[in-house]
PDB file of C-alpha atoms in Angstrom:
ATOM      1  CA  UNK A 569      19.804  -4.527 -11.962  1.00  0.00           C
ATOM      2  CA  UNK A 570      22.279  -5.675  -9.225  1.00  0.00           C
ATOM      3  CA  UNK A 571      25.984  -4.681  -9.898  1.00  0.00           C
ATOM      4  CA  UNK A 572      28.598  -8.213  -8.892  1.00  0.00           C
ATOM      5  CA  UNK A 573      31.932  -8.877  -8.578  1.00  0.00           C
ATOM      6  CA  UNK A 574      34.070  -9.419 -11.690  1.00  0.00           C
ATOM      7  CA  UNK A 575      33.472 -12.699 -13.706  1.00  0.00           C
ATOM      8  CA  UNK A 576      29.879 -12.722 -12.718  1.00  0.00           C
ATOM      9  CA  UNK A 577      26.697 -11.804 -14.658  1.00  0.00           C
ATOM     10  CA  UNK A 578      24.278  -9.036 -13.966  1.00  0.00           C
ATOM     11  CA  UNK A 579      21.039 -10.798 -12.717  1.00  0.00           C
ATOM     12  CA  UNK A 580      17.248  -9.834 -14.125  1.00  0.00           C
ATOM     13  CA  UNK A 581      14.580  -8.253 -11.722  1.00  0.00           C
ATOM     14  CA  UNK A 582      12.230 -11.550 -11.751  1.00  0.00           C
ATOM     15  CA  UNK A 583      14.584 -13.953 -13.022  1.00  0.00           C
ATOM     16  CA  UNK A 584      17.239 -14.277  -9.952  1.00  0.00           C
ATOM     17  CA  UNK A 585      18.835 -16.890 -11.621  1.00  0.00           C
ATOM     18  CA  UNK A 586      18.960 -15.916 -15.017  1.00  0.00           C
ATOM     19  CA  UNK A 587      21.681 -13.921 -16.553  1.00  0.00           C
ATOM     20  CA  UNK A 588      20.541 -10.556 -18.633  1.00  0.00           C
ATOM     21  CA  UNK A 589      22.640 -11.460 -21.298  1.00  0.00           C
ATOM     22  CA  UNK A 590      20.941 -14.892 -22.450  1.00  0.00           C
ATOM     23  CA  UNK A 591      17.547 -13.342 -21.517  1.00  0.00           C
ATOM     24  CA  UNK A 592      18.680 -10.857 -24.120  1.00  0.00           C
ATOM     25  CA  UNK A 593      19.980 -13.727 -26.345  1.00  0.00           C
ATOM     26  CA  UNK A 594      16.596 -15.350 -25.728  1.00  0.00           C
ATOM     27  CA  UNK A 595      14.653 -12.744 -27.077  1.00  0.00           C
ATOM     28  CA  UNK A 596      16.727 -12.322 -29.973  1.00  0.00           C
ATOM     29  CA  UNK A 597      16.322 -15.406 -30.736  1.00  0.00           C
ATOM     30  CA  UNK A 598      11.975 -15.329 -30.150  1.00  0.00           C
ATOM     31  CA  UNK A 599      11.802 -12.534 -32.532  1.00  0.00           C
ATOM     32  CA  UNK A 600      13.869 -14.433 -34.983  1.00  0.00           C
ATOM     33  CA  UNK A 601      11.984 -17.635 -35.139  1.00  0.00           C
ATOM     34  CA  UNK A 602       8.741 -15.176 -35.058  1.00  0.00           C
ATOM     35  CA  UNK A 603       9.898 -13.217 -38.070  1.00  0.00           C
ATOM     36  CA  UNK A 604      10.790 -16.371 -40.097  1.00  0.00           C
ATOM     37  CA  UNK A 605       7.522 -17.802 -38.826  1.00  0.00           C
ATOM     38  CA  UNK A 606       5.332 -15.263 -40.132  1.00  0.00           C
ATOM     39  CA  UNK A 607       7.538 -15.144 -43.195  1.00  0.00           C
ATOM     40  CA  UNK A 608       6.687 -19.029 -43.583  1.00  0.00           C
ATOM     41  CA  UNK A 609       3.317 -18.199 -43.170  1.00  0.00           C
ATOM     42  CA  UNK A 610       2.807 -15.984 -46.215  1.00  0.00           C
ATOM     43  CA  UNK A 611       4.987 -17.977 -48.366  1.00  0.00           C
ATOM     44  CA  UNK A 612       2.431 -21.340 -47.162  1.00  0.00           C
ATOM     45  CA  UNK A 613      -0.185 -18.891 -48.291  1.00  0.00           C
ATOM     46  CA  UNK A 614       1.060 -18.269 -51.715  1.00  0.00           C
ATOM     47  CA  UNK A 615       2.278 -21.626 -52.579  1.00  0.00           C
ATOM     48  CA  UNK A 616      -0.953 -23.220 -51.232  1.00  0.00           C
ATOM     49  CA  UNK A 617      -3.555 -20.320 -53.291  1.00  0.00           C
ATOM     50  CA  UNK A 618      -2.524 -22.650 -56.543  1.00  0.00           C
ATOM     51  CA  UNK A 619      -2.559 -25.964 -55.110  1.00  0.00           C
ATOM     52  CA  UNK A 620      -6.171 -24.955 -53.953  1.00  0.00           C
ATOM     53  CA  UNK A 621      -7.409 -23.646 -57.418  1.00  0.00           C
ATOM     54  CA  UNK A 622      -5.846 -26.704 -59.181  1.00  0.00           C
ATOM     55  CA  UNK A 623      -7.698 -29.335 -56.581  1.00  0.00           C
ATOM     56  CA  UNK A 624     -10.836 -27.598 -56.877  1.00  0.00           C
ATOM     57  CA  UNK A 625     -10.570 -27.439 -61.028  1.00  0.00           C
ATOM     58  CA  UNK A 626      -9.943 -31.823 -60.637  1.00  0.00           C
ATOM     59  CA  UNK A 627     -12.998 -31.691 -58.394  1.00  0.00           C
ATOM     60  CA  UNK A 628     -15.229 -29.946 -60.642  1.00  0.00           C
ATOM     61  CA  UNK A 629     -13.775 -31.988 -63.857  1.00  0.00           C
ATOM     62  CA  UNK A 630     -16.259 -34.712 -62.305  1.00  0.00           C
ATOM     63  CA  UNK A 631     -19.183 -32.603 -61.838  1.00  0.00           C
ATOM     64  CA  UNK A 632     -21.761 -33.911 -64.323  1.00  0.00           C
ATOM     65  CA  UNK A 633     -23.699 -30.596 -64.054  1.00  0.00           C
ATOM     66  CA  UNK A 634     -21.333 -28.354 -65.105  1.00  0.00           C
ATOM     67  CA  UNK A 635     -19.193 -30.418 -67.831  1.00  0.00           C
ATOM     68  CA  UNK A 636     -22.535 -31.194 -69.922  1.00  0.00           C
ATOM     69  CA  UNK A 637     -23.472 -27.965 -69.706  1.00  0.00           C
ATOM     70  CA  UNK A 638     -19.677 -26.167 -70.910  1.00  0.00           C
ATOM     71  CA  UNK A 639     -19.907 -29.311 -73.632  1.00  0.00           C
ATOM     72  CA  UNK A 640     -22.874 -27.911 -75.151  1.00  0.00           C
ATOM     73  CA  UNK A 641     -22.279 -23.929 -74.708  1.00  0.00           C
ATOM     74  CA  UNK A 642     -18.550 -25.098 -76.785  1.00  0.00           C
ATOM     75  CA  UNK A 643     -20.914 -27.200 -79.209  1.00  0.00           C
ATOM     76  CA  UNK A 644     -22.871 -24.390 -79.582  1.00  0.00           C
ATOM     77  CA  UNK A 645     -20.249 -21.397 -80.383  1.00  0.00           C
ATOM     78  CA  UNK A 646     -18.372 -24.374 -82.717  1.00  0.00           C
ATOM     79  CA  UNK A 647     -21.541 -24.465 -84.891  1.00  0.00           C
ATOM     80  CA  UNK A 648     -22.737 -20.793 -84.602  1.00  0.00           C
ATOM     81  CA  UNK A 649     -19.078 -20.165 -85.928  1.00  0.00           C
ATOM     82  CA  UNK A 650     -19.579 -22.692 -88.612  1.00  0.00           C
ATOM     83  CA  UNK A 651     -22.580 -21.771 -89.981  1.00  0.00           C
ATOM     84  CA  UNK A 652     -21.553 -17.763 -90.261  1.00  0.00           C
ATOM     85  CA  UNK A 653     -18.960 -18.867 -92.363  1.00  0.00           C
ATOM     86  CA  UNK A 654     -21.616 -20.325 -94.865  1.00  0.00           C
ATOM     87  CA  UNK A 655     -24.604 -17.351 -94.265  1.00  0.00           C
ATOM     88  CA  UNK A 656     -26.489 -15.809 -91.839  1.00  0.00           C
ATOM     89  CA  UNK A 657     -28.490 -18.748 -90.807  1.00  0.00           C
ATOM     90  CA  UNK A 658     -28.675 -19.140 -86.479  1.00  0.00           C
ATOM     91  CA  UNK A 659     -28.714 -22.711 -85.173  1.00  0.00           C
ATOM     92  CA  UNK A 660     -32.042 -23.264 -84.503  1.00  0.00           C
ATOM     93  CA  UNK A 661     -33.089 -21.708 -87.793  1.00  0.00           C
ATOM     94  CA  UNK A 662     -30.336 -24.716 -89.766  1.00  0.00           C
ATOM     95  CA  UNK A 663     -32.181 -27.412 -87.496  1.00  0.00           C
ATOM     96  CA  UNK A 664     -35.305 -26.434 -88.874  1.00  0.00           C
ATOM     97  CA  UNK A 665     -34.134 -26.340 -92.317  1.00  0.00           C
ATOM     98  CA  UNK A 666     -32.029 -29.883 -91.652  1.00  0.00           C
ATOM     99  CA  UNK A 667     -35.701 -31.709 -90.269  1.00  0.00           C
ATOM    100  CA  UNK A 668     -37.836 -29.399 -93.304  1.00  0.00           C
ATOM    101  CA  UNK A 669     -35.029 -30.837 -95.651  1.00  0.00           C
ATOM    102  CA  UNK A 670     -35.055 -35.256 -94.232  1.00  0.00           C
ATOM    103  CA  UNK A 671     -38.425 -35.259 -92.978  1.00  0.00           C
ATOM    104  CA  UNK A 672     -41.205 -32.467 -93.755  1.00  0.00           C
ATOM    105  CA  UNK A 673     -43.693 -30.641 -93.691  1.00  0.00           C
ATOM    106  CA  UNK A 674     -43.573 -31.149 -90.055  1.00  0.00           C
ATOM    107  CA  UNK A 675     -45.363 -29.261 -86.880  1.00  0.00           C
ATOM    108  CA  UNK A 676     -43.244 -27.010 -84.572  1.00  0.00           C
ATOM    109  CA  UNK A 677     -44.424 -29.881 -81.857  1.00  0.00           C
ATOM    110  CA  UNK A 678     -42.624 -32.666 -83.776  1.00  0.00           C
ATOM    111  CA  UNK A 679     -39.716 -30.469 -84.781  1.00  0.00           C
ATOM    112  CA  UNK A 680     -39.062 -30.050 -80.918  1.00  0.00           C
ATOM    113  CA  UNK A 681     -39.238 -34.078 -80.331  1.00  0.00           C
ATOM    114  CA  UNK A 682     -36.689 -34.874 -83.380  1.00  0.00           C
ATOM    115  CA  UNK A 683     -34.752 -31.832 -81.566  1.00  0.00           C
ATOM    116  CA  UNK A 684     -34.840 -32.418 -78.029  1.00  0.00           C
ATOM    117  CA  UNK A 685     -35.047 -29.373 -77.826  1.00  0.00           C
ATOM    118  CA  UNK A 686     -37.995 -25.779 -76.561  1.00  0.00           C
ATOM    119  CA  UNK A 687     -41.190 -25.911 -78.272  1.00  0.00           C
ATOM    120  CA  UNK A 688     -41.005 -22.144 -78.112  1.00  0.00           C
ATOM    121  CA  UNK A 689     -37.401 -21.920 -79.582  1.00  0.00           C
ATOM    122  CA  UNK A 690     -38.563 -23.357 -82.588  1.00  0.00           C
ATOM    123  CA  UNK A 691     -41.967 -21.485 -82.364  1.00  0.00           C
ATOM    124  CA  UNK A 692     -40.188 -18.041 -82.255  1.00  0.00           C
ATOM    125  CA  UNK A 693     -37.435 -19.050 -85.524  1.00  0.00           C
ATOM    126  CA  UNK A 694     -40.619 -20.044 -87.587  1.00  0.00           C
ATOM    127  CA  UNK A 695     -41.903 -16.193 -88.370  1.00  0.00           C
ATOM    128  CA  UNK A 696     -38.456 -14.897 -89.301  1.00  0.00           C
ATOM    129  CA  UNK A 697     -37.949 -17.794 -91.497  1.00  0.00           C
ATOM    130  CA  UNK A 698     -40.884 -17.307 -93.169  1.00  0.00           C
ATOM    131  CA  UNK A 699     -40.376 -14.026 -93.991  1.00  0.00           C
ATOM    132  CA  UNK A 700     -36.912 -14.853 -95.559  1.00  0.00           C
ATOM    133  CA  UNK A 701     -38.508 -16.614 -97.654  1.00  0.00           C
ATOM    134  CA  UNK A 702     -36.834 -20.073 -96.337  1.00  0.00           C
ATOM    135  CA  UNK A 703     -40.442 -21.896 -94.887  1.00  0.00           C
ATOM    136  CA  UNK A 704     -44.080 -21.268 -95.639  1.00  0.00           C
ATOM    137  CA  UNK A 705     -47.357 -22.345 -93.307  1.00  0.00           C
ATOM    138  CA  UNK A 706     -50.311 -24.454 -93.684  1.00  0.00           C
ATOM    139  CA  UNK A 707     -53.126 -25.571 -91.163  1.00  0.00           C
ATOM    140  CA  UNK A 708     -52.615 -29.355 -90.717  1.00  0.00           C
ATOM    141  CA  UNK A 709     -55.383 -31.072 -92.536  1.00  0.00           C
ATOM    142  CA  UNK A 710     -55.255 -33.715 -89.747  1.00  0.00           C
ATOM    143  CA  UNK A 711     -55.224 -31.153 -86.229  1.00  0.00           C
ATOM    144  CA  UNK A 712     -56.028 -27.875 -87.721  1.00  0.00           C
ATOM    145  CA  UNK A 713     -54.743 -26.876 -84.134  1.00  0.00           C
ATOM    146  CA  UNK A 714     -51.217 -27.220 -85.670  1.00  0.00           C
ATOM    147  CA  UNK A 715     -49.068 -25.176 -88.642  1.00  0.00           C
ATOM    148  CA  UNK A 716     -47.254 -27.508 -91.197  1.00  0.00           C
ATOM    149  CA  UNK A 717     -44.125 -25.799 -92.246  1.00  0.00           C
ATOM    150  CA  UNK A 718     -42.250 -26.846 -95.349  1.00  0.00           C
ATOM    151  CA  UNK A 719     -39.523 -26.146 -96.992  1.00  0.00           C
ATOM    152  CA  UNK A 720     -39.174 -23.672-100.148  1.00  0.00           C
ATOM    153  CA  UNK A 721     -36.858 -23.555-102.788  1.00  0.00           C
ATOM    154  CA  UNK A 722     -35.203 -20.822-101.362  1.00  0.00           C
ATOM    155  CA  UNK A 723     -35.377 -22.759 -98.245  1.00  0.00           C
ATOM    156  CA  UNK A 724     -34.111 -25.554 -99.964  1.00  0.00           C
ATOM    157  CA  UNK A 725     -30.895 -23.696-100.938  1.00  0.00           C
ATOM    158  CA  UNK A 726     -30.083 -22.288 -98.401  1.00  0.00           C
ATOM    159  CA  UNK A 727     -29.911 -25.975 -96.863  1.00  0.00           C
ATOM    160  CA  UNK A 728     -27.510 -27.463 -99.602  1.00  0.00           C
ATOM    161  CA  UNK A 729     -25.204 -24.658 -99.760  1.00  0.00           C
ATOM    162  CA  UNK A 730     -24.803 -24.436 -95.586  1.00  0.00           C
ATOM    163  CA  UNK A 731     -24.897 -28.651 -95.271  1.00  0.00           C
ATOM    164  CA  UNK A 732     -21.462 -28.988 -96.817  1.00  0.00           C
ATOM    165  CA  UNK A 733     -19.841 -27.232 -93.892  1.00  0.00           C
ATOM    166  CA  UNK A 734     -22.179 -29.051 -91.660  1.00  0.00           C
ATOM    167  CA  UNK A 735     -21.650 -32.325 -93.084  1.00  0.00           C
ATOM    168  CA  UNK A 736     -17.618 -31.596 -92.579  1.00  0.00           C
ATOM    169  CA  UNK A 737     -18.291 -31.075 -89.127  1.00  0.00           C
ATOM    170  CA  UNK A 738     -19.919 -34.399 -88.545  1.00  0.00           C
ATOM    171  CA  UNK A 739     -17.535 -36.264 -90.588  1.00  0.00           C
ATOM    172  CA  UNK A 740     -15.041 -34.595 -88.295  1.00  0.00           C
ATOM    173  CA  UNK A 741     -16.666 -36.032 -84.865  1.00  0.00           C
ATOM    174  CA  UNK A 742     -16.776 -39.266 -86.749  1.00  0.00           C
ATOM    175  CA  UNK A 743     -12.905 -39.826 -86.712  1.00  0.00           C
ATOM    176  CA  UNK A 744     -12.773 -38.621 -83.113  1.00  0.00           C
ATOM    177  CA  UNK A 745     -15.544 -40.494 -81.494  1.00  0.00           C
ATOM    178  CA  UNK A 746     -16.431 -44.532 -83.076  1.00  0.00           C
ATOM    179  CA  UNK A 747     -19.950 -46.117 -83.528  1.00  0.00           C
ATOM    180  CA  UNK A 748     -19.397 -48.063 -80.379  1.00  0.00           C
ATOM    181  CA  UNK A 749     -18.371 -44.704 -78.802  1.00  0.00           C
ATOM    182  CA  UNK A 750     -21.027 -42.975 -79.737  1.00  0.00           C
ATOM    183  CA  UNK A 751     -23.628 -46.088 -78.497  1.00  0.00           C
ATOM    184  CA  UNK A 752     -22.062 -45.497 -75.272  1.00  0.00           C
ATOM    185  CA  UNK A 753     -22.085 -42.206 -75.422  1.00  0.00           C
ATOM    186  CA  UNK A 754     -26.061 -41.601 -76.010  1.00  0.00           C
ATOM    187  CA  UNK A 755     -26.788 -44.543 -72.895  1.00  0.00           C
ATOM    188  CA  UNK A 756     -25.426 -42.086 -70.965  1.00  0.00           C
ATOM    189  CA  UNK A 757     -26.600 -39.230 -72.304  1.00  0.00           C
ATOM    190  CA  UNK A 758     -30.130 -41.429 -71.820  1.00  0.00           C
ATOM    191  CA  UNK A 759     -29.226 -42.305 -68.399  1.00  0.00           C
ATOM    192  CA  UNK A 760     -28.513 -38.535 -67.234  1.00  0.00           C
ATOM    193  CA  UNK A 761     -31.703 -36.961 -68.635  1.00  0.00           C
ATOM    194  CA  UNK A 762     -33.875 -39.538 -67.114  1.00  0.00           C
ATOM    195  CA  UNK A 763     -32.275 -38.323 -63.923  1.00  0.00           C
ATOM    196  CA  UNK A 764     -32.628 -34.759 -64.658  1.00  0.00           C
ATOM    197  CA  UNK A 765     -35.906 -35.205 -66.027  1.00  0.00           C
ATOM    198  CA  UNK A 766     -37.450 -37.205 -62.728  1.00  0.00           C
ATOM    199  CA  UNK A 767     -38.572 -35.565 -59.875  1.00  0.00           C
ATOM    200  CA  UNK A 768     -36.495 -35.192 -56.266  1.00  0.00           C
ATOM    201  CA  UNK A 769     -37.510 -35.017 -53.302  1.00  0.00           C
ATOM    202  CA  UNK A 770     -37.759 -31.112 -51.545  1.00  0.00           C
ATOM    203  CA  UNK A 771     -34.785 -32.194 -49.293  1.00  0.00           C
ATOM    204  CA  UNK A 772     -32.178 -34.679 -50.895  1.00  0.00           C
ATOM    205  CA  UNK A 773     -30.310 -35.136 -47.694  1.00  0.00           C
ATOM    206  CA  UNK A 774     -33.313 -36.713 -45.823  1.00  0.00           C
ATOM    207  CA  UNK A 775     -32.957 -39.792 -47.709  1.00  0.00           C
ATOM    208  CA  UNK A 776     -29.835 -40.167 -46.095  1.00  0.00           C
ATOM    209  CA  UNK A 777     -30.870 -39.378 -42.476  1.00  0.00           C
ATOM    210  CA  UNK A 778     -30.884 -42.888 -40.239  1.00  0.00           C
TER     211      UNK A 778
END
């Protein structure tokens, strides 16, 4: 650093022109605005991390996919929770008393149409039940391929005593959701099995290729 006259400023090896004092203001001032930058940077960070989480909860409150499927694991634990309160009866094993009860004897095979539901779900609840003592078994007289099952007395019990909370539960969805709703409700419900249920092609995307 060159030494001047009074009044003058020191001058900068590489900057001839350039006092040393506003080079040094200079870089006070760069590691300033690069503090608060980096400081802005981690506060973006955590005031975006939220923003992020809420617009990818919105995005997934239209996937089809997963809300059907949370509706029925929530349908599910509603009912399982129900039906402990009135005995030890699983859901599968009060939807085969419920079809025994309106509609039997009936075959596993049409208990699984009426259901929409696993021909082995019902298959595997059939042997416990009978040896509670709720069903019995017959070879069909028509397909001797196929069981009848039928409903007991015991069976039949069981039913009455565990329908009243089940009943309160329907009568429950029937102030929530109208006739009309529920009309529209099945379409769709039609509508997105078919959908499901049909085959797509290997590679979805190459429908949409030019």
């Amino acid at each position: 650093m060159q030494r001047l006259g009074a009044g003058k400023w020191p001058t900068f090896a590489g900057f001839p022109h350039a006092p040393l004092q506003k080079l040094c203001d200079l870089s006070r001032k760069y590691s300033a605005d690069l503090i608060l930058l980096k400081g802005d940077h981690m506060t973006n960070q955590i005031r975006t991390r939220p923003d992020k989480v809420k617009a990818r909860q919105l995005e997934q409150n239209r996937n089809l996919f997963g809300r059907l499927s949370a509706a029925a694991l929530a349908s599910r634990v509603q009912a399982q929770r129900m039906l402990k309160s009135a005995g030890e009866l699983s859901i599968t094993e009060w939807r085969v008393l419920w079809d025994l009860a309106e509609a039997g004897p009936l075959t596993v095979t049409e208990m699984a149409a009426i259901q929409h539901t696993d021909h082995a779900l019902i298959s595997r609840a059939i042997p416990m039940m009978v040896r509670k003592g709720y069903a019995t078994t017959s070879v069909s007289q028509t397909d001797r391929r196929q069981s009848l099952i039928e409903l007991t007395d015991q069976g039949r019990d069981v039913f009455n005593q565990t329908s009243v909370v089940m009943s309160a539960r329907r009568a429950a969805l029937s102030r929530t959701f109208s006739e009309d709703d529920v009309d529209t409700f099945i379409k769709l419900i039609d509508r997105f099995e078919a959908f499901v249920e049909a085959p797509l092609p290997e590679n979805p995307t190459a429908e949409a290729a030019p």
